[in-house]
Amino acid sequence: MKNFIFSEGVIQRVSQYLRFLIELKDIGKRTVTSSDISENTKINSAEIRRDLINLRIKGKRGVGFNIDALINSFNQILGHEANVKLILVGAGNLGRAILNYQILKKFGFNIEYVFDNNEKIIGKKISEKEVMDIIFLQDVINENNIRVAILAVSQSSAQKVTDLLVKSGIKVIINYTSVPIEAPPHVNIQTNDPIEKLLHTLYYLSNTGQAF
């Protein structure tokens, strides 16, 4: 399925479906109906059934859809693989909260490196991650082929750090700052729900030949 081109609407909905399904699996559920998905995502059940038919995903009458099979299909569509590597820029209060956001790991997103420019916290460990000096940012990104970054810096530094991320080869920026940032068209900037947006943007990375 990864070679097919899907509309923006389909990719956005699949991202919502996948998030809900992973949460269901996490609590031990094995099957799900289109009505269940509709109730959680607020997407019309008829549209959900139409998506599943168009994606050639079949369920069993009276039972619904196998959750593992759905997750596998949606992961293929989005190009989502386990253990997607991220970097976090900003190790202040916001950055610390993000590092402790366990749901990222549940969805296969791992913050591998943390950067900051504050000498007082560089070298210290936060949630078992050592804070690195931002001067090493570009080298780490290139050496580890990282394409996704979480931005959690001060308002005054947001655009400057964004420019550095773009220069270093980052393709997706999850903006946790309270100010808008600008980047070239080939860089995807996301705000709001980080999980859903990360799942969403994986499709575009996987279909432009970008690897994690």
Short mmCIF file of C-alpha atoms in Angstrom, two decimals:
data_model
loop_
_atom_site.label_atom_id
_atom_site.label_comp_id
_atom_site.label_asym_id
_atom_site.label_seq_id
_atom_site.Cartn_x
_atom_site.Cartn_y
_atom_site.Cartn_z
CA MET A 1 0.00 0.00 0.00
CA LYS A 2 2.91 2.30 0.59
CA ASN A 3 3.30 2.91 -3.16
CA PHE A 4 -0.25 4.28 -3.50
CA ILE A 5 -0.91 7.99 -3.23
CA PHE A 6 -3.72 8.85 -0.84
CA SER A 7 -5.57 12.12 -0.41
CA GLU A 8 -4.83 14.45 2.48
CA GLY A 9 -8.25 13.68 3.94
CA VAL A 10 -7.65 9.93 3.95
CA ILE A 11 -4.22 10.30 5.57
CA GLN A 12 -5.63 12.57 8.26
CA ARG A 13 -8.43 10.13 9.05
CA VAL A 14 -6.12 7.09 9.01
CA SER A 15 -3.91 8.86 11.56
CA GLN A 16 -6.92 9.32 13.81
CA TYR A 17 -7.98 5.70 13.35
CA LEU A 18 -4.50 4.43 14.15
CA ARG A 19 -4.20 6.41 17.34
CA PHE A 20 -7.50 5.08 18.63
CA LEU A 21 -6.68 1.49 17.64
CA ILE A 22 -3.33 1.52 19.43
CA GLU A 23 -5.05 2.79 22.55
CA LEU A 24 -7.63 -0.02 22.28
CA LYS A 25 -4.92 -2.63 21.85
CA ASP A 26 -3.12 -1.23 24.88
CA ILE A 27 -6.13 -2.05 27.08
CA GLY A 28 -6.49 -5.56 25.65
CA LYS A 29 -9.19 -5.11 22.99
CA ARG A 30 -8.98 -7.42 19.97
CA THR A 31 -11.81 -6.30 17.69
CA VAL A 32 -13.47 -3.02 16.84
CA THR A 33 -16.46 -1.87 14.79
CA SER A 34 -16.77 1.16 12.55
CA SER A 35 -19.28 2.53 15.07
CA ASP A 36 -16.67 2.26 17.84
CA ILE A 37 -14.17 4.16 15.72
CA SER A 38 -16.79 6.76 14.82
CA GLU A 39 -17.75 7.35 18.45
CA ASN A 40 -14.12 8.02 19.42
CA THR A 41 -12.92 9.98 16.38
CA LYS A 42 -16.21 11.80 15.65
CA ILE A 43 -15.87 10.73 12.01
CA ASN A 44 -19.09 9.56 10.35
CA SER A 45 -19.30 5.75 10.44
CA ALA A 46 -20.36 5.64 6.78
CA GLU A 47 -17.18 7.50 5.83
CA ILE A 48 -15.11 5.11 7.95
CA ARG A 49 -16.66 2.10 6.20
CA ARG A 50 -16.02 3.75 2.84
CA ASP A 51 -12.36 4.34 3.77
CA LEU A 52 -11.95 0.72 4.83
CA ILE A 53 -13.56 -0.55 1.63
CA ASN A 54 -11.39 1.72 -0.53
CA LEU A 55 -8.31 0.54 1.38
CA ARG A 56 -9.43 -3.08 0.81
CA ILE A 57 -9.70 -3.81 4.51
CA LYS A 58 -12.32 -6.40 5.38
CA GLY A 59 -14.05 -7.21 8.64
CA LYS A 60 -16.38 -9.98 9.80
CA ARG A 61 -20.11 -9.44 9.95
CA GLY A 62 -21.29 -9.33 13.55
CA VAL A 63 -17.73 -9.20 14.87
CA GLY A 64 -16.06 -6.17 13.33
CA PHE A 65 -12.41 -5.71 12.44
CA ASN A 66 -9.36 -7.35 13.93
CA ILE A 67 -7.42 -4.58 15.66
CA ASP A 68 -3.97 -6.02 14.98
CA ALA A 69 -4.78 -6.38 11.27
CA LEU A 70 -6.08 -2.81 11.10
CA ILE A 71 -3.01 -1.43 12.87
CA ASN A 72 -0.74 -3.32 10.49
CA SER A 73 -2.62 -2.03 7.43
CA PHE A 74 -2.65 1.56 8.64
CA ASN A 75 1.03 1.42 9.57
CA GLN A 76 1.81 0.28 6.02
CA ILE A 77 -0.23 3.11 4.56
CA LEU A 78 1.53 5.73 6.69
CA GLY A 79 4.96 4.14 6.37
CA HIS A 80 5.10 3.94 10.15
CA GLU A 81 7.80 1.69 11.52
CA ALA A 82 8.57 0.90 15.14
CA ASN A 83 11.01 3.09 17.01
CA VAL A 84 10.94 6.34 15.06
CA LYS A 85 13.85 8.48 16.28
CA LEU A 86 13.20 12.05 17.39
CA ILE A 87 15.26 14.84 18.87
CA LEU A 88 14.06 17.36 21.42
CA VAL A 89 15.39 20.91 21.39
CA GLY A 90 14.75 22.67 24.67
CA ALA A 91 15.24 21.08 28.09
CA GLY A 92 13.41 23.62 30.24
CA ASN A 93 10.13 22.95 32.03
CA LEU A 94 8.28 22.24 28.80
CA GLY A 95 11.02 19.97 27.49
CA ARG A 96 11.08 18.04 30.75
CA ALA A 97 7.33 17.50 30.54
CA ILE A 98 7.66 16.20 26.98
CA LEU A 99 10.42 13.79 28.01
CA ASN A 100 8.09 12.39 30.65
CA TYR A 101 5.24 12.06 28.13
CA GLN A 102 5.15 8.26 28.10
CA ILE A 103 2.52 8.03 25.39
CA LEU A 104 5.17 8.93 22.79
CA LYS A 105 6.98 5.66 23.50
CA LYS A 106 3.73 3.70 23.36
CA PHE A 107 3.28 4.82 19.77
CA GLY A 108 6.86 3.98 18.82
CA PHE A 109 8.30 7.50 18.94
CA ASN A 110 11.56 7.67 20.86
CA ILE A 111 13.36 10.86 21.84
CA GLU A 112 16.97 9.83 21.28
CA TYR A 113 18.75 13.15 21.89
CA VAL A 114 18.02 16.31 23.87
CA PHE A 115 19.64 19.68 23.18
CA ASP A 116 19.83 23.03 24.94
CA ASN A 117 22.10 26.09 25.10
CA ASN A 118 21.87 26.59 28.86
CA GLU A 119 25.24 25.80 30.41
CA LYS A 120 23.57 25.06 33.75
CA ILE A 121 21.77 21.99 32.40
CA ILE A 122 24.09 20.83 29.59
CA GLY A 123 25.61 17.51 30.62
CA LYS A 124 22.88 16.76 33.14
CA LYS A 125 20.43 13.89 32.70
CA ILE A 126 16.68 14.33 32.40
CA SER A 127 14.60 11.16 32.25
CA GLU A 128 17.80 9.21 31.54
CA LYS A 129 18.69 11.46 28.58
CA GLU A 130 21.82 13.58 28.77
CA VAL A 131 21.30 17.17 27.68
CA MET A 132 23.71 17.99 24.86
CA ASP A 133 25.04 21.37 23.79
CA ILE A 134 23.10 22.67 20.81
CA ILE A 135 26.38 23.24 18.96
CA PHE A 136 26.40 19.48 18.30
CA LEU A 137 22.88 19.48 16.86
CA GLN A 138 23.75 19.37 13.17
CA ASP A 139 26.37 16.63 13.56
CA VAL A 140 24.03 14.40 15.56
CA ILE A 141 21.18 14.83 13.08
CA ASN A 142 23.37 13.99 10.10
CA GLU A 143 25.20 11.08 11.73
CA ASN A 144 21.97 9.45 12.90
CA ASN A 145 19.74 10.30 9.93
CA ILE A 146 17.12 11.92 12.15
CA ARG A 147 14.29 13.68 10.34
CA VAL A 148 11.85 14.65 13.10
CA ALA A 149 12.39 17.27 15.81
CA ILE A 150 10.31 18.52 18.72
CA LEU A 151 10.74 22.24 19.35
CA ALA A 152 10.31 23.35 22.99
CA VAL A 153 12.44 26.48 23.25
CA SER A 154 11.68 30.05 24.31
CA GLN A 155 9.63 32.31 22.05
CA SER A 156 12.65 34.47 21.28
CA SER A 157 14.70 31.46 20.13
CA ALA A 158 11.99 29.60 18.20
CA GLN A 159 12.70 30.87 14.69
CA LYS A 160 16.48 30.80 15.08
CA VAL A 161 16.40 27.17 16.20
CA THR A 162 13.93 26.33 13.43
CA ASP A 163 16.37 27.71 10.86
CA LEU A 164 19.12 25.55 12.35
CA LEU A 165 16.91 22.44 12.23
CA VAL A 166 16.07 23.08 8.60
CA LYS A 167 19.72 23.61 7.74
CA SER A 168 20.55 20.33 9.49
CA GLY A 169 18.10 18.32 7.38
CA ILE A 170 15.05 18.02 9.63
CA LYS A 171 11.87 17.38 7.63
CA VAL A 172 9.21 17.49 10.35
CA ILE A 173 9.06 19.96 13.25
CA ILE A 174 6.54 19.52 16.06
CA ASN A 175 6.20 23.06 17.37
CA TYR A 176 5.45 23.18 21.09
CA THR A 177 6.28 26.87 21.40
CA SER A 178 3.56 29.48 21.63
CA VAL A 179 4.71 31.35 18.52
CA PRO A 180 4.34 30.51 14.82
CA ILE A 181 7.50 29.48 13.00
CA GLU A 182 8.38 29.56 9.32
CA ALA A 183 10.19 26.97 7.22
CA PRO A 184 10.57 26.09 3.52
CA PRO A 185 7.71 24.14 1.86
CA HIS A 186 9.59 20.83 2.08
CA VAL A 187 9.59 21.03 5.90
CA ASN A 188 6.37 20.01 7.61
CA ILE A 189 5.45 22.03 10.71
CA GLN A 190 2.88 20.60 13.09
CA THR A 191 1.25 21.83 16.29
CA ASN A 192 -1.52 20.56 18.57
CA ASP A 193 -1.83 16.79 19.13
CA PRO A 194 1.73 15.46 18.69
CA ILE A 195 0.84 11.78 18.26
CA GLU A 196 -1.78 12.28 15.59
CA LYS A 197 0.39 14.79 13.76
CA LEU A 198 3.45 12.55 13.88
CA LEU A 199 1.48 9.63 12.49
CA HIS A 200 0.10 11.93 9.82
CA THR A 201 3.44 13.26 8.64
CA LEU A 202 5.04 9.81 8.45
CA TYR A 203 3.12 9.20 5.23
CA TYR A 204 4.74 12.15 3.49
CA LEU A 205 8.23 11.21 4.65
CA SER A 206 7.81 7.61 3.52
CA ASN A 207 6.59 8.69 0.10
CA THR A 208 9.49 11.06 -0.56
CA GLY A 209 12.16 8.49 0.06
CA GLN A 210 13.09 9.79 3.49
CA ALA A 211 14.21 7.21 6.04
CA PHE A 212 14.36 7.37 9.81
#
